[in-house]
């Protein structure tokens, strides 16, 4: 699978899980580079989204620093997950 395909698949998973917290329409329509905090998506939403993604993928938990660096928008979260999972 190409890197682009992996990133596209991860973005779909992130948007799907995010949709359970903020609504599927908002999650689907968010620009990939829109900052979560500017959209009213709070840190609790992001922590829960990450926990669900990690549970599905059996990944290690993110540290607080990782969370702040990785969870500012969909694009950075997808890139971070791609790096963590090879």
mmCIF file with all atom_site columns, C-alpha atoms in Angstrom:
data_model
loop_
_atom_site.group_PDB
_atom_site.id
_atom_site.type_symbol
_atom_site.label_atom_id
_atom_site.label_alt_id
_atom_site.label_comp_id
_atom_site.label_asym_id
_atom_site.label_entity_id
_atom_site.label_seq_id
_atom_site.pdbx_PDB_ins_code
_atom_site.Cartn_x
_atom_site.Cartn_y
_atom_site.Cartn_z
_atom_site.occupancy
_atom_site.B_iso_or_equiv
_atom_site.pdbx_formal_charge
_atom_site.auth_seq_id
_atom_site.auth_comp_id
_atom_site.auth_asym_id
_atom_site.auth_atom_id
_atom_site.pdbx_PDB_model_num
ATOM 1  C CA . UNK A 1 1  ? 0.000   0.000  0.000  1.00 0.00 ? 1  UNK A CA 1
ATOM 2  C CA . UNK A 1 2  ? 1.383   3.416  -0.929 1.00 0.00 ? 2  UNK A CA 1
ATOM 3  C CA . UNK A 1 3  ? 1.937   6.122  1.658  1.00 0.00 ? 3  UNK A CA 1
ATOM 4  C CA . UNK A 1 4  ? -0.839  8.180  0.071  1.00 0.00 ? 4  UNK A CA 1
ATOM 5  C CA . UNK A 1 5  ? -3.246  5.242  0.407  1.00 0.00 ? 5  UNK A CA 1
ATOM 6  C CA . UNK A 1 6  ? -2.256  4.748  4.050  1.00 0.00 ? 6  UNK A CA 1
ATOM 7  C CA . UNK A 1 7  ? -2.804  8.439  4.790  1.00 0.00 ? 7  UNK A CA 1
ATOM 8  C CA . UNK A 1 8  ? -6.180  8.403  3.030  1.00 0.00 ? 8  UNK A CA 1
ATOM 9  C CA . UNK A 1 9  ? -7.279  5.335  4.996  1.00 0.00 ? 9  UNK A CA 1
ATOM 10 C CA . UNK A 1 10 ? -6.146  6.892  8.277  1.00 0.00 ? 10 UNK A CA 1
ATOM 11 C CA . UNK A 1 11 ? -7.980  10.125 7.471  1.00 0.00 ? 11 UNK A CA 1
ATOM 12 C CA . UNK A 1 12 ? -11.200 8.194  6.898  1.00 0.00 ? 12 UNK A CA 1
ATOM 13 C CA . UNK A 1 13 ? -10.776 6.409  10.241 1.00 0.00 ? 13 UNK A CA 1
ATOM 14 C CA . UNK A 1 14 ? -10.001 9.663  12.067 1.00 0.00 ? 14 UNK A CA 1
ATOM 15 C CA . UNK A 1 15 ? -13.029 11.397 10.543 1.00 0.00 ? 15 UNK A CA 1
ATOM 16 C CA . UNK A 1 16 ? -15.284 8.421  11.336 1.00 0.00 ? 16 UNK A CA 1
ATOM 17 C CA . UNK A 1 17 ? -14.241 8.274  14.981 1.00 0.00 ? 17 UNK A CA 1
ATOM 18 C CA . UNK A 1 18 ? -14.297 12.064 15.306 1.00 0.00 ? 18 UNK A CA 1
ATOM 19 C CA . UNK A 1 19 ? -17.845 11.956 13.934 1.00 0.00 ? 19 UNK A CA 1
ATOM 20 C CA . UNK A 1 20 ? -18.971 9.955  16.961 1.00 0.00 ? 20 UNK A CA 1
ATOM 21 C CA . UNK A 1 21 ? -17.913 12.897 19.166 1.00 0.00 ? 21 UNK A CA 1
ATOM 22 C CA . UNK A 1 22 ? -18.804 15.985 17.130 1.00 0.00 ? 22 UNK A CA 1
ATOM 23 C CA . UNK A 1 23 ? -21.281 14.678 14.590 1.00 0.00 ? 23 UNK A CA 1
ATOM 24 C CA . UNK A 1 24 ? -20.668 12.973 11.263 1.00 0.00 ? 24 UNK A CA 1
ATOM 25 C CA . UNK A 1 25 ? -21.465 16.034 9.147  1.00 0.00 ? 25 UNK A CA 1
ATOM 26 C CA . UNK A 1 26 ? -18.964 18.249 10.945 1.00 0.00 ? 26 UNK A CA 1
ATOM 27 C CA . UNK A 1 27 ? -16.285 15.549 10.903 1.00 0.00 ? 27 UNK A CA 1
ATOM 28 C CA . UNK A 1 28 ? -16.835 14.870 7.200  1.00 0.00 ? 28 UNK A CA 1
ATOM 29 C CA . UNK A 1 29 ? -16.799 18.540 6.170  1.00 0.00 ? 29 UNK A CA 1
ATOM 30 C CA . UNK A 1 30 ? -13.853 19.775 8.270  1.00 0.00 ? 30 UNK A CA 1
ATOM 31 C CA . UNK A 1 31 ? -10.911 21.020 6.230  1.00 0.00 ? 31 UNK A CA 1
ATOM 32 C CA . UNK A 1 32 ? -7.983  18.734 7.068  1.00 0.00 ? 32 UNK A CA 1
ATOM 33 C CA . UNK A 1 33 ? -5.916  21.693 8.249  1.00 0.00 ? 33 UNK A CA 1
ATOM 34 C CA . UNK A 1 34 ? -8.619  23.402 10.357 1.00 0.00 ? 34 UNK A CA 1
ATOM 35 C CA . UNK A 1 35 ? -7.457  23.676 13.963 1.00 0.00 ? 35 UNK A CA 1
ATOM 36 C CA . UNK A 1 36 ? -9.699  21.737 16.324 1.00 0.00 ? 36 UNK A CA 1
ATOM 37 C CA . UNK A 1 37 ? -9.718  24.410 19.034 1.00 0.00 ? 37 UNK A CA 1
ATOM 38 C CA . UNK A 1 38 ? -10.882 27.058 16.585 1.00 0.00 ? 38 UNK A CA 1
ATOM 39 C CA . UNK A 1 39 ? -13.822 24.808 15.674 1.00 0.00 ? 39 UNK A CA 1
ATOM 40 C CA . UNK A 1 40 ? -14.882 24.243 19.277 1.00 0.00 ? 40 UNK A CA 1
ATOM 41 C CA . UNK A 1 41 ? -13.592 20.671 19.400 1.00 0.00 ? 41 UNK A CA 1
ATOM 42 C CA . UNK A 1 42 ? -12.145 20.418 22.880 1.00 0.00 ? 42 UNK A CA 1
ATOM 43 C CA . UNK A 1 43 ? -9.297  18.359 24.274 1.00 0.00 ? 43 UNK A CA 1
ATOM 44 C CA . UNK A 1 44 ? -11.660 15.816 25.855 1.00 0.00 ? 44 UNK A CA 1
ATOM 45 C CA . UNK A 1 45 ? -13.133 15.072 22.427 1.00 0.00 ? 45 UNK A CA 1
ATOM 46 C CA . UNK A 1 46 ? -9.655  14.595 21.002 1.00 0.00 ? 46 UNK A CA 1
ATOM 47 C CA . UNK A 1 47 ? -8.504  12.387 23.901 1.00 0.00 ? 47 UNK A CA 1
ATOM 48 C CA . UNK A 1 48 ? -11.537 10.149 23.406 1.00 0.00 ? 48 UNK A CA 1
ATOM 49 C CA . UNK A 1 49 ? -11.014 10.026 19.645 1.00 0.00 ? 49 UNK A CA 1
ATOM 50 C CA . UNK A 1 50 ? -7.360  9.059  20.120 1.00 0.00 ? 50 UNK A CA 1
ATOM 51 C CA . UNK A 1 51 ? -8.260  6.435  22.726 1.00 0.00 ? 51 UNK A CA 1
ATOM 52 C CA . UNK A 1 52 ? -10.728 4.820  20.332 1.00 0.00 ? 52 UNK A CA 1
ATOM 53 C CA . UNK A 1 53 ? -8.257  4.912  17.434 1.00 0.00 ? 53 UNK A CA 1
ATOM 54 C CA . UNK A 1 54 ? -5.549  3.388  19.598 1.00 0.00 ? 54 UNK A CA 1
ATOM 55 C CA . UNK A 1 55 ? -7.903  0.703  20.895 1.00 0.00 ? 55 UNK A CA 1
ATOM 56 C CA . UNK A 1 56 ? -8.892  -0.235 17.339 1.00 0.00 ? 56 UNK A CA 1
ATOM 57 C CA . UNK A 1 57 ? -5.259  -0.377 16.224 1.00 0.00 ? 57 UNK A CA 1
ATOM 58 C CA . UNK A 1 58 ? -3.825  -1.780 19.473 1.00 0.00 ? 58 UNK A CA 1
ATOM 59 C CA . UNK A 1 59 ? -1.326  1.085  19.502 1.00 0.00 ? 59 UNK A CA 1
ATOM 60 C CA . UNK A 1 60 ? 0.510   2.481  22.479 1.00 0.00 ? 60 UNK A CA 1
ATOM 61 C CA . UNK A 1 61 ? -1.056  5.425  24.244 1.00 0.00 ? 61 UNK A CA 1
ATOM 62 C CA . UNK A 1 62 ? 0.086   8.899  23.321 1.00 0.00 ? 62 UNK A CA 1
ATOM 63 C CA . UNK A 1 63 ? 1.887   10.954 25.914 1.00 0.00 ? 63 UNK A CA 1
ATOM 64 C CA . UNK A 1 64 ? 0.573   14.393 26.846 1.00 0.00 ? 64 UNK A CA 1
ATOM 65 C CA . UNK A 1 65 ? 3.259   16.008 24.702 1.00 0.00 ? 65 UNK A CA 1
ATOM 66 C CA . UNK A 1 66 ? 2.369   13.785 21.735 1.00 0.00 ? 66 UNK A CA 1
ATOM 67 C CA . UNK A 1 67 ? -1.267  14.698 22.157 1.00 0.00 ? 67 UNK A CA 1
ATOM 68 C CA . UNK A 1 68 ? -0.588  18.434 22.063 1.00 0.00 ? 68 UNK A CA 1
ATOM 69 C CA . UNK A 1 69 ? 1.657   18.068 19.017 1.00 0.00 ? 69 UNK A CA 1
ATOM 70 C CA . UNK A 1 70 ? -0.495  15.563 17.142 1.00 0.00 ? 70 UNK A CA 1
ATOM 71 C CA . UNK A 1 71 ? -4.006  16.696 17.822 1.00 0.00 ? 71 UNK A CA 1
ATOM 72 C CA . UNK A 1 72 ? -4.311  20.229 16.536 1.00 0.00 ? 72 UNK A CA 1
ATOM 73 C CA . UNK A 1 73 ? -6.019  19.276 13.248 1.00 0.00 ? 73 UNK A CA 1
ATOM 74 C CA . UNK A 1 74 ? -7.003  16.211 11.227 1.00 0.00 ? 74 UNK A CA 1
ATOM 75 C CA . UNK A 1 75 ? -3.971  16.478 8.953  1.00 0.00 ? 75 UNK A CA 1
ATOM 76 C CA . UNK A 1 76 ? -1.406  16.511 11.765 1.00 0.00 ? 76 UNK A CA 1
ATOM 77 C CA . UNK A 1 77 ? -3.233  13.732 13.600 1.00 0.00 ? 77 UNK A CA 1
ATOM 78 C CA . UNK A 1 78 ? -3.245  11.540 10.479 1.00 0.00 ? 78 UNK A CA 1
ATOM 79 C CA . UNK A 1 79 ? 0.458   12.178 9.831  1.00 0.00 ? 79 UNK A CA 1
ATOM 80 C CA . UNK A 1 80 ? 1.299   11.424 13.457 1.00 0.00 ? 80 UNK A CA 1
ATOM 81 C CA . UNK A 1 81 ? -0.639  8.154  13.409 1.00 0.00 ? 81 UNK A CA 1
ATOM 82 C CA . UNK A 1 82 ? 1.017   7.149  10.132 1.00 0.00 ? 82 UNK A CA 1
ATOM 83 C CA . UNK A 1 83 ? 4.479   7.711  11.635 1.00 0.00 ? 83 UNK A CA 1
ATOM 84 C CA . UNK A 1 84 ? 3.612   5.735  14.778 1.00 0.00 ? 84 UNK A CA 1
ATOM 85 C CA . UNK A 1 85 ? 2.299   2.770  12.839 1.00 0.00 ? 85 UNK A CA 1
ATOM 86 C CA . UNK A 1 86 ? 5.054   2.596  10.279 1.00 0.00 ? 86 UNK A CA 1
#
